Coordinates of C-alpha atoms and ligand atoms in Angstrom, one line a residue:
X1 CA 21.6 -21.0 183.4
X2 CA 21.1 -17.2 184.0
X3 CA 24.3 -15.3 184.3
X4 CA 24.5 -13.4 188.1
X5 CA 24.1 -9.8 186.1
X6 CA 21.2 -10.9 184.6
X7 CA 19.4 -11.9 187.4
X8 CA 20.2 -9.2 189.4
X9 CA 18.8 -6.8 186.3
X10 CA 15.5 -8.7 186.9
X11 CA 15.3 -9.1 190.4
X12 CA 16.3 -5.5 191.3
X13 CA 15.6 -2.1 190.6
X14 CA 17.6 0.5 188.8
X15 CA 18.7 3.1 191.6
X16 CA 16.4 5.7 188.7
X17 CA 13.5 3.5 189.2
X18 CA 14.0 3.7 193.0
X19 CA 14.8 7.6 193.1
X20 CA 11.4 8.1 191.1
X21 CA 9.1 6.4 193.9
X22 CA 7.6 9.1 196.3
X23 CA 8.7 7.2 199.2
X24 CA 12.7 7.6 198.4
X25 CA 11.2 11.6 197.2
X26 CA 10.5 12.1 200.6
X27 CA 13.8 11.0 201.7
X28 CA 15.6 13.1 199.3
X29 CA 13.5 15.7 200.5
X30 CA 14.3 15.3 204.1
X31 CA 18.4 14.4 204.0
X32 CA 19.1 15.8 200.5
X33 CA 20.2 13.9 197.4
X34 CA 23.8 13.4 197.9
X35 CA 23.1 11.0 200.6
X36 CA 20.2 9.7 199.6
X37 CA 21.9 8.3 197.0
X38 CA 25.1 6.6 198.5
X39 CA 22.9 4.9 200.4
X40 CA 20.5 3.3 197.7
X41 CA 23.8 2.1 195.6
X42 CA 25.4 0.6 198.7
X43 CA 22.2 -1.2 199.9
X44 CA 21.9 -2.2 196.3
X45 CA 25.2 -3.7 196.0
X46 CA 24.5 -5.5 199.6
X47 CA 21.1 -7.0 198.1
X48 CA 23.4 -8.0 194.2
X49 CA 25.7 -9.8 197.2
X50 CA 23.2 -11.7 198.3
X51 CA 21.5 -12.4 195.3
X52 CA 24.6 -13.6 194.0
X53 CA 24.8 -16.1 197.1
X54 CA 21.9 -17.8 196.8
X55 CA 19.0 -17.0 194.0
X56 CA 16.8 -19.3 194.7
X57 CA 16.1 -17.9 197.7
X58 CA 16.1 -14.5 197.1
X59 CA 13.0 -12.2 197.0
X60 CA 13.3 -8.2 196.5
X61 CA 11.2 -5.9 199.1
X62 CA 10.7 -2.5 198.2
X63 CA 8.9 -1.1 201.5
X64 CA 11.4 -3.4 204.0
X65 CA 14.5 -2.0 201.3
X66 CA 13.1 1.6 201.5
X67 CA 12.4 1.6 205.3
X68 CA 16.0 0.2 205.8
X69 CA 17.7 2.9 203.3
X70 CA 15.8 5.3 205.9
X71 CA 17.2 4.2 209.1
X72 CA 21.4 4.2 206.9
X73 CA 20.3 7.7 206.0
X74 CA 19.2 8.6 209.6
X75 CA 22.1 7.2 211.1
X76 CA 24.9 8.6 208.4
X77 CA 23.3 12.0 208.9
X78 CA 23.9 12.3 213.0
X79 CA 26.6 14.5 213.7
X80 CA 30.1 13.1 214.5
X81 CA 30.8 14.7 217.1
X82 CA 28.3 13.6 219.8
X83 CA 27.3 14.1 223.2
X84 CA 28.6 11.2 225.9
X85 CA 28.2 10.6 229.8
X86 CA 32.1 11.0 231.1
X87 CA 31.7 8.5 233.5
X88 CA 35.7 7.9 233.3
X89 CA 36.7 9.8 236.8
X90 CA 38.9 12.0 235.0
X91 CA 37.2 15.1 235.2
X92 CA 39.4 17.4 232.8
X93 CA 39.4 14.2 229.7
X94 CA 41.5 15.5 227.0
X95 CA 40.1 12.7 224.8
X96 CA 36.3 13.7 225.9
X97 CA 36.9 17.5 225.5
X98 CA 37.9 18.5 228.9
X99 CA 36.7 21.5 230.3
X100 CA 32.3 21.9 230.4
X101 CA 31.1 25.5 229.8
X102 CA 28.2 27.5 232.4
X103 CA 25.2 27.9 230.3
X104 CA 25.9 31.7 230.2
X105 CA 29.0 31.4 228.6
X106 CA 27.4 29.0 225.9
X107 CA 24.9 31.6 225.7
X108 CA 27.7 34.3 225.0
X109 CA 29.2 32.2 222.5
X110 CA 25.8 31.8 220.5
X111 CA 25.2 35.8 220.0
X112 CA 28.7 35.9 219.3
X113 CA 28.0 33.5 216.6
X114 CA 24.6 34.3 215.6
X115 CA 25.0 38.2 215.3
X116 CA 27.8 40.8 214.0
X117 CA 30.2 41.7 217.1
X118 CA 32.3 44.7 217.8
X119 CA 35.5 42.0 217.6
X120 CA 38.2 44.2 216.3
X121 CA 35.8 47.6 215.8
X122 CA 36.1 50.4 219.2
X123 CA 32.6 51.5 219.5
X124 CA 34.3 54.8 221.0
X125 CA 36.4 55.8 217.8
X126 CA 34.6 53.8 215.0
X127 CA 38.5 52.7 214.3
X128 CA 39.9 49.5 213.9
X129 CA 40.3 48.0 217.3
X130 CA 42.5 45.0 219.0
X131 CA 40.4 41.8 219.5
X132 CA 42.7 40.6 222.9
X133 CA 41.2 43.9 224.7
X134 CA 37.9 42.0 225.9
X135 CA 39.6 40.0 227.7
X136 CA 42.6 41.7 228.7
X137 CA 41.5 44.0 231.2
X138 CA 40.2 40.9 233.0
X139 CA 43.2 38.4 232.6
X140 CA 45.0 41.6 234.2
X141 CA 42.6 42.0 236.9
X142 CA 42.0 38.6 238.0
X143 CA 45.9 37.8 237.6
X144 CA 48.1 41.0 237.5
X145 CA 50.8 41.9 234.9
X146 CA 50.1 44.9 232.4
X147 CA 49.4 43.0 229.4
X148 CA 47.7 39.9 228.1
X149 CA 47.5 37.9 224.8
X150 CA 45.4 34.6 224.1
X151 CA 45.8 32.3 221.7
X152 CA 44.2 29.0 220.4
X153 CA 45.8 26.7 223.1
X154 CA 48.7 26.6 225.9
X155 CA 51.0 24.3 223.4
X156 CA 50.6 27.7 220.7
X157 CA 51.0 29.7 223.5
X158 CA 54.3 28.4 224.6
X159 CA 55.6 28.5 220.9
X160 CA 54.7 32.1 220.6
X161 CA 56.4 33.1 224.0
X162 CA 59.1 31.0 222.8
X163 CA 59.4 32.0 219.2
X164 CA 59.3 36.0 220.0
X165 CA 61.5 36.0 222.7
X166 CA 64.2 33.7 222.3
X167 CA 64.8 32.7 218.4
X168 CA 68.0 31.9 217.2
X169 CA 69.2 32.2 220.7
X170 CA 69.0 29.7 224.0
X171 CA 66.4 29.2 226.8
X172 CA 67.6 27.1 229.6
X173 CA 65.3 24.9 231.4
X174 CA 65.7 22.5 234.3
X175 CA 66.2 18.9 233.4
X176 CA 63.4 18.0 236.1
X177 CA 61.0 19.7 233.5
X178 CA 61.1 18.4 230.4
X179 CA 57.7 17.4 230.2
X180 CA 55.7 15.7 227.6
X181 CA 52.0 16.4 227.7
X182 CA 49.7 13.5 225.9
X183 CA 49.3 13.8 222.2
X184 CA 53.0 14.9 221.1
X185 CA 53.9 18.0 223.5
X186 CA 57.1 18.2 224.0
X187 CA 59.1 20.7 225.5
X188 CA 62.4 20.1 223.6
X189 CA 60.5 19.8 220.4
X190 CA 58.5 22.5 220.4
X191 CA 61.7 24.5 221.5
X192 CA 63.0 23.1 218.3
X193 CA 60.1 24.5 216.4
X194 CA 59.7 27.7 217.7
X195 CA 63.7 28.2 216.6
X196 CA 65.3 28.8 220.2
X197 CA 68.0 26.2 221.2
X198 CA 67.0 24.4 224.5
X199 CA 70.1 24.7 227.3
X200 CA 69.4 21.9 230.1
X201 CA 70.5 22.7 233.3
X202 CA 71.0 20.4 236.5
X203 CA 69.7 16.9 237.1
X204 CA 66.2 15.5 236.9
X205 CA 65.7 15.3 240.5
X206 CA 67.8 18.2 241.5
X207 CA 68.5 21.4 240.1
X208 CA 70.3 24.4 242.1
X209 CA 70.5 27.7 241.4
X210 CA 74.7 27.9 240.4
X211 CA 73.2 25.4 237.3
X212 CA 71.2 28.2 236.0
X213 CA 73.8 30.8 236.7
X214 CA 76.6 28.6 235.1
X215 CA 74.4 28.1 231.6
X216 CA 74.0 31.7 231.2
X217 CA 75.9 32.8 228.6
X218 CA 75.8 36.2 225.6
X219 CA 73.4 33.8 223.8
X220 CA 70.5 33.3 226.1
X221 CA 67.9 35.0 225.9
X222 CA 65.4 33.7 228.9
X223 CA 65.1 31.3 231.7
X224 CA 61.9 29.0 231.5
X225 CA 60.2 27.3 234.1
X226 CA 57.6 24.6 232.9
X227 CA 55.4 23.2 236.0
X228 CA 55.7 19.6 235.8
X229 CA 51.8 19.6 235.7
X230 CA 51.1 15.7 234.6
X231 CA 53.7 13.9 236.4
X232 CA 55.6 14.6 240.1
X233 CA 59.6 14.2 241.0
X234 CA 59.4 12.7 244.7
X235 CA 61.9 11.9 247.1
X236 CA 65.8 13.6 246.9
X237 CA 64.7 16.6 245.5
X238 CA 65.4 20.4 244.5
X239 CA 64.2 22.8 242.6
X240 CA 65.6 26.5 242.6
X241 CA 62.8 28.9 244.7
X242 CA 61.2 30.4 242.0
X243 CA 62.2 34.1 243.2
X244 CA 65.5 33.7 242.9
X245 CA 65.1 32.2 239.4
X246 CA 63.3 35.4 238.3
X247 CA 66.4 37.9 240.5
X248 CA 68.9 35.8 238.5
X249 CA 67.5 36.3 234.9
X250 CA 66.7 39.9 235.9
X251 CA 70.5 40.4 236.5
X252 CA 71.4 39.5 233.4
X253 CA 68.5 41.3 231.9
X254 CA 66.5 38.5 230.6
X255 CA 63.3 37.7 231.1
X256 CA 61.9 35.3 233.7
X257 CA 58.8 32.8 232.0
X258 CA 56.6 30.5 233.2
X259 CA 54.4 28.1 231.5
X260 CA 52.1 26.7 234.4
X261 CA 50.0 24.2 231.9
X262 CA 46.6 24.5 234.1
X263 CA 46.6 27.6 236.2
X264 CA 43.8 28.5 237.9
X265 CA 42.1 32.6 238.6
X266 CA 42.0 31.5 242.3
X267 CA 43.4 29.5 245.0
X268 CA 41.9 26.1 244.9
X269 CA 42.5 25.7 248.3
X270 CA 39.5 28.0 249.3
X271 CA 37.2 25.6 247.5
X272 CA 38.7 22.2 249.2
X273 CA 40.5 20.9 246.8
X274 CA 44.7 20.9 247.0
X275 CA 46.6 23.6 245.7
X276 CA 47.3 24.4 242.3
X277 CA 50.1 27.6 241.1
X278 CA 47.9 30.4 240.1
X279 CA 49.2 33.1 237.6
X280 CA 48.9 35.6 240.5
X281 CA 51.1 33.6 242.2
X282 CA 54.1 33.6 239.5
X283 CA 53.7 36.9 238.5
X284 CA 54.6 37.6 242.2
X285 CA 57.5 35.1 242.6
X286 CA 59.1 37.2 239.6
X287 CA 57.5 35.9 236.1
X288 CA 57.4 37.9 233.6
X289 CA 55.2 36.3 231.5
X290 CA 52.8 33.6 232.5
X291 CA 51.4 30.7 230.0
X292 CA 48.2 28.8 230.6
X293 CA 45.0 27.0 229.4
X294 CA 41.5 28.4 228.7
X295 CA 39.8 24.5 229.0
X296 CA 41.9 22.9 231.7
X297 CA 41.2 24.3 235.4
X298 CA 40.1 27.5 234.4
X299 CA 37.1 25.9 232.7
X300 CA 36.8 27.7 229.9
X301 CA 36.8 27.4 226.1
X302 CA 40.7 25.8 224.2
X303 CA 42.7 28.7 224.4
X304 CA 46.4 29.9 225.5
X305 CA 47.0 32.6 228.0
X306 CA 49.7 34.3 228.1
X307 CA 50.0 37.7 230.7
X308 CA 52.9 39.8 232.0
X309 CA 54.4 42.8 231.0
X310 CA 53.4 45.3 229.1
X311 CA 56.6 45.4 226.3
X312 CA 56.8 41.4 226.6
X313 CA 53.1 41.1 225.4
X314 CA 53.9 44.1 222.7
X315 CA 56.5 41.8 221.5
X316 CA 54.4 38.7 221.2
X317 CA 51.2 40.7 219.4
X318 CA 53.8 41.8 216.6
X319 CA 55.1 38.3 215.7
X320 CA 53.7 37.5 212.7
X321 CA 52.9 33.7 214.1
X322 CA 50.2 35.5 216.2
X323 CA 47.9 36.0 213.4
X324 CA 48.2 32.6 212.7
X325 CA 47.8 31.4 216.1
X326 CA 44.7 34.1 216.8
X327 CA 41.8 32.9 218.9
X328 CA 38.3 33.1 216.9
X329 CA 35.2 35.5 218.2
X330 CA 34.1 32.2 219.4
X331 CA 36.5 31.4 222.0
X332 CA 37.0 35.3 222.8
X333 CA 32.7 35.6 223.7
X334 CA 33.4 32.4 226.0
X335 CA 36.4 34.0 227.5
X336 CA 35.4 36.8 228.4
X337 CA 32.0 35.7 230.1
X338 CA 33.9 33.3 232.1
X339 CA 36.2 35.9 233.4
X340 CA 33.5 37.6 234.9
X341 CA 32.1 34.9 236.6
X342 CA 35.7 34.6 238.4
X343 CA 34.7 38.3 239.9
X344 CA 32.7 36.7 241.8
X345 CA 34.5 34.0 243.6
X346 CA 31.6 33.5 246.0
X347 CA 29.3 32.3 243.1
X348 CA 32.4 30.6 241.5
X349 CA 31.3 26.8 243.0
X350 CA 27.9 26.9 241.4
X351 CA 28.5 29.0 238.6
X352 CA 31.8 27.1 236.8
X353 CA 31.2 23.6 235.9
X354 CA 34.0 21.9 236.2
X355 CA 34.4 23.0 239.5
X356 CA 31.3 22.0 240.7
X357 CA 32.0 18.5 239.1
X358 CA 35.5 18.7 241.2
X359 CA 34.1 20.0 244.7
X360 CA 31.1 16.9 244.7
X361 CA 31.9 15.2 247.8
X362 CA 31.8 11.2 248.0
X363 CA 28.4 11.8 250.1
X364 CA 26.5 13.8 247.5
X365 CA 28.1 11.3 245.0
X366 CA 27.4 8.6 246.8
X367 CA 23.6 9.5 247.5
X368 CA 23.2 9.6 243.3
X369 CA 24.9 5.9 243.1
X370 CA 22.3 4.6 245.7
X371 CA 19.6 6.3 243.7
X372 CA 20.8 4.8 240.2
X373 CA 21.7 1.7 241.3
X374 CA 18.7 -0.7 240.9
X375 CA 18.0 0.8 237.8
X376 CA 20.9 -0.3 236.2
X377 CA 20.6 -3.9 237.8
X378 CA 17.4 -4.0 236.4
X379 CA 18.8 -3.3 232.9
X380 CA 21.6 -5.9 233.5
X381 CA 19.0 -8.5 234.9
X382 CA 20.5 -11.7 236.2
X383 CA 23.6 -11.5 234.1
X384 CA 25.8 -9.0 236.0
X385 CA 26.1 -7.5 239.5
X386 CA 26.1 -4.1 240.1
X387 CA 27.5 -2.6 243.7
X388 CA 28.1 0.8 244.7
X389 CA 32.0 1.3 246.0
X390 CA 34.1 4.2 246.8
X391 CA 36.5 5.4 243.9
X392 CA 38.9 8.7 243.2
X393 CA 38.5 10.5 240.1
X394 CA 41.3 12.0 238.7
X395 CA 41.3 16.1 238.1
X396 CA 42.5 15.3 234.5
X397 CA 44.4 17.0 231.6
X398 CA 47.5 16.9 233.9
X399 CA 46.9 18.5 237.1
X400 CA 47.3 17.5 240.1
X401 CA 48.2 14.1 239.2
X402 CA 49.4 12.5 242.4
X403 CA 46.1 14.0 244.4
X404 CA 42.8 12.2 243.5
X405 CA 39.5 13.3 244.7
X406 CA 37.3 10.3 246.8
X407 CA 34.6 9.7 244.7
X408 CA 32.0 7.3 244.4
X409 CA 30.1 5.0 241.4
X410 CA 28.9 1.6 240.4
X411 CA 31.2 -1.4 240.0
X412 CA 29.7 -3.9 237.4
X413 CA 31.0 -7.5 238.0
X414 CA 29.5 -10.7 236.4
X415 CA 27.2 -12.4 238.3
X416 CA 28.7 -16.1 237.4
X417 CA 31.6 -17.2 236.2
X418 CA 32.0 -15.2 233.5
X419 CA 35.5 -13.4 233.4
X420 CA 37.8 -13.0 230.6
X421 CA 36.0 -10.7 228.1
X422 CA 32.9 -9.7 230.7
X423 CA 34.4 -5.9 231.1
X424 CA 35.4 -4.9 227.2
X425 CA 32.2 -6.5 226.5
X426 CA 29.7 -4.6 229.1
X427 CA 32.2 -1.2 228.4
X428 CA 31.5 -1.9 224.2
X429 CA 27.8 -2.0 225.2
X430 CA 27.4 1.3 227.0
X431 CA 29.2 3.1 224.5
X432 CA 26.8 1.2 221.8
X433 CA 23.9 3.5 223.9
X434 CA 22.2 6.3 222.3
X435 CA 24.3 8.6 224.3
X436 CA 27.3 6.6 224.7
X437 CA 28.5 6.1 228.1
X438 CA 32.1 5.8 229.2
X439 CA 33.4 4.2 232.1
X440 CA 37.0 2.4 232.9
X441 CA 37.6 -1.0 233.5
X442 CA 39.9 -2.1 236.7
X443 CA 40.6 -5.2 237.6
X444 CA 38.1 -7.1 235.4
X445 CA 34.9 -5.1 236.8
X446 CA 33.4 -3.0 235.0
X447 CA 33.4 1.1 236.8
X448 CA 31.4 4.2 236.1
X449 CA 32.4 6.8 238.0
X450 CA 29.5 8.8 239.1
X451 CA 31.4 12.6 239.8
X452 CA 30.2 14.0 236.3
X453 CA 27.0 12.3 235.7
X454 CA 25.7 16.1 235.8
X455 CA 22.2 15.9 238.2
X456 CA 20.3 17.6 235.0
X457 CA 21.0 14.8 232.6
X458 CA 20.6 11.9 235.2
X459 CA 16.9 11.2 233.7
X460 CA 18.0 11.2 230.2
X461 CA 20.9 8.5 231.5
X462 CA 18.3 6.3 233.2
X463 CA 16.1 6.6 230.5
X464 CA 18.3 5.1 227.7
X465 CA 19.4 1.6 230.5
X466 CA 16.9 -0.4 229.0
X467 CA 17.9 -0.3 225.9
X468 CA 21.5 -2.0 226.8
X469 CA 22.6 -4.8 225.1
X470 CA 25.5 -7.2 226.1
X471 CA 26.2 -11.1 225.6
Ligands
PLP501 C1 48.6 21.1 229.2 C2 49.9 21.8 229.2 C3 50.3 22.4 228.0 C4 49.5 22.4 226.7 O1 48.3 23.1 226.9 P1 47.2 23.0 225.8 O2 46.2 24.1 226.2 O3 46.6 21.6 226.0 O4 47.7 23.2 224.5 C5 51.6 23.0 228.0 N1 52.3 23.0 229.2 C6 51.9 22.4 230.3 C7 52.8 22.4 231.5 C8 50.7 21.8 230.3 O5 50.2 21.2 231.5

């Protein structure tokens, strides 16, 4: 009787022996050592499993062991963070990184990256400059105020606004916005955080503007307004008219702020789609400072906005959470070459890409179902049924929520009897694609909203059909 040890010591090689063959050499060559490595000792330890199983059976192979180290290596070195289709209907998805960028603002973004930058250096003076100025001047122009600070997202943004203007003192807010956004934004707790002791006034539905005037008190230091971007109060409602909001904290000399979540450079209306506050907008009803998102409507890179008035966004630049909160040259190169698209809002449809993903109409939609239809009944063969319908995508990241935008795609139902399971399975098997593709499910059929499959990587979708695999 040999003892399991031994007979793996016969039957297999030392991970030495293996690392010395010019075949592994090449590998080491090609993907480094490190990995290499991890991969021989946990192939190794699989074969010693099933050695230990059954050793009759078991014969070692070097070229099919080698050649399958090669395809763990190749498939442990792909980046993590991949490209997918967004075939969801939610243009703006948080969880698929919302907001796509024009290729001249990825272009930006790679000399910013690639090559030295004048980020905090005035070419005028040869002094030490302020890295918000490139963008600045356009937040300003494009939305008003006098000042304008960015930061890494809208949640940091409305901490900073938060934290420099009303800590250790009150903000009151109505109770109709006390919004969560997904993935643990909350209002009251980042109110909390940012050390400023939330005061809610009126009702959810209904909030009037004697609320607000009764809450004021030697302790506050602002009223907020928060636009209730991912969810809407319908039905016996009121909300206090935002200009008499701002004449009310102006009164008592406080400052009037805003956090709109998406905003948007210009009136969505003008491009078809339903209306959305703009900055422009609050700045005029009375704001003094307005907060919003670089990656939601705008289409731009993660960032927080925040513009107004000159002293205000003095304030915020001297709090010491700024540094920490400070965009990256990154972000700024993207910025600012999506700014100037936006002067240029007759361009602005084919030039920004999420809204040329929002302003598709169902026809043009429609046309690209029609045209990848039988390819992906051909790759589903006799199994499934696929059928082009009529759909709504959702804008996404909270806007707009109650308006959806008619759409079309491809509903996959099976072609038998087959329920139960039939969707999870057929959704796990286009994400298990080279370029994963993600669609939702709705009432057991299977749906892939066409809006973003972007007309420049349709081939490269196609292509990749064949290879899906489903039981
Ligand atoms: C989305 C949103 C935020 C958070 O913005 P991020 O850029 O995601 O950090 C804050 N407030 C409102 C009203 C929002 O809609």
């Amino acid at each position: 009787m040999v003892n399991p040890d031994q007979a793996a010591r016969r039957a297999l090689p030392s991970v030495d022996r293996l690392l010395s063959t010019e075949a592994v050499s090449a590998l080491i060559g090609q993907f480094g050592r490190m990995l290499t490595v991890d991969v021989i000792r946990d192939l190794l330890q699989a074969q010693r499993d099933k050695l230990a199983q059954d050793n009759n059976h078991f014969a070692f192979d070097e070229a099919a062991f080698v050649a399958a180290c090669r395809d763990e290596v190749g498939k442990r070195n792909q980046p993590s963070l991949r490209p997918v289709f967004n075939l969801t209907g939610t243009v703006l998805h948080t969880n698929l990184g919302r907001a796509l960028m024009p290729q001249s603002v990825a272009d930006a973004v790679m000399t910013a990256m690639t090559r030295p930058v004048n980020l905090e250096f005035d070419l005028g003076g040869g002094a030490r400059g302020e890295r918000d100025t490139h963008v600045e001047k356009w937040i300003t122009r494009l939305a008003g105020g006098d000042g304008a600070v960015v930061v890494n997202n809208n949640a940091a943004a409305v901490y900073l606004v938060l934290n420099t203007l009303g800590a250790k003192r009150e903000v009151l807010v109505s109770r109709g916005e006390l919004i969560e956004i997904g993935g643990a934004f909350r209002i009251p707790d980042i109110m909390k955080r940012a050390g400023v002791k939330l005061i809610e006034v009126g009702a959810t539905n209904r909030t009037h503007l004697k609320d607000f005037a009764e809450a004021i008190t030697p302790r506050t230091a602002a009223i907020m307004k928060v636009h209730t971007s991912n969810y809407a109060i319908q039905g016996f409602t009121s909300a206090v008219p935002e200009p008499d909001l701002a004449q009310l904290a102006h009164d008592h000399g406080m400052p009037y702020i805003v956090d709109l979540g998406s905003g948007m450079l210009v009136n969505l209306e003008d491009y078809g789609l339903p209306h959305e506050p703009t900055p422009k907008e609050a700045l005029a009803n009375g704001a003094d400072l307005v907060t919003f998102s670089g990656d939601k409507l705008l289409g731009g890179p993660q960032a927080g906005l925040m513009v107004g008035k000159k002293d205000l966004i003095a304030r915020i630049r001297r709090n010491p959470m700024k540094r920490a909160l400070r965009v990256d040259k990154i972000t700024l190169a993207a910025l600012d070459a999506l700014l100037r698209l936006y002067t240029h809002p007759e361009k602005l449809r084919e030039e920004v890409t999420t809204l040329r993903l929002l302003t598709r109409t169902r026809d043009d939609i429609r046309v690209q179902a029609e045209r990848v239809l039988p390819h992906l009944q051909a790759a589903l063969g006799e199994r499934a049924q696929a059928a082009v319908i009529d759909c709504g995508s959702q804008i996404g990241s909270g806007s707009l929520p109650v308006d959806s935008l008619p759409s079309a795609g491809i509903a996959i139902t099976p072609a038998g009897k087959r329920r139960g399971s039939f969707a999870d399975k057929l959704s796990l098997a286009f994400r298990a694609l080279p370029v994963p593709v993600i669609g939702h499910i709705r009432d057991g059929a299977f749906i892939l909203d066409l809006r973003c499959l972007d007309a420049r990587h349709e081939a490269e979708f196609l292509h990749q059909l064949p290879q899906l695999r489903f039981s």
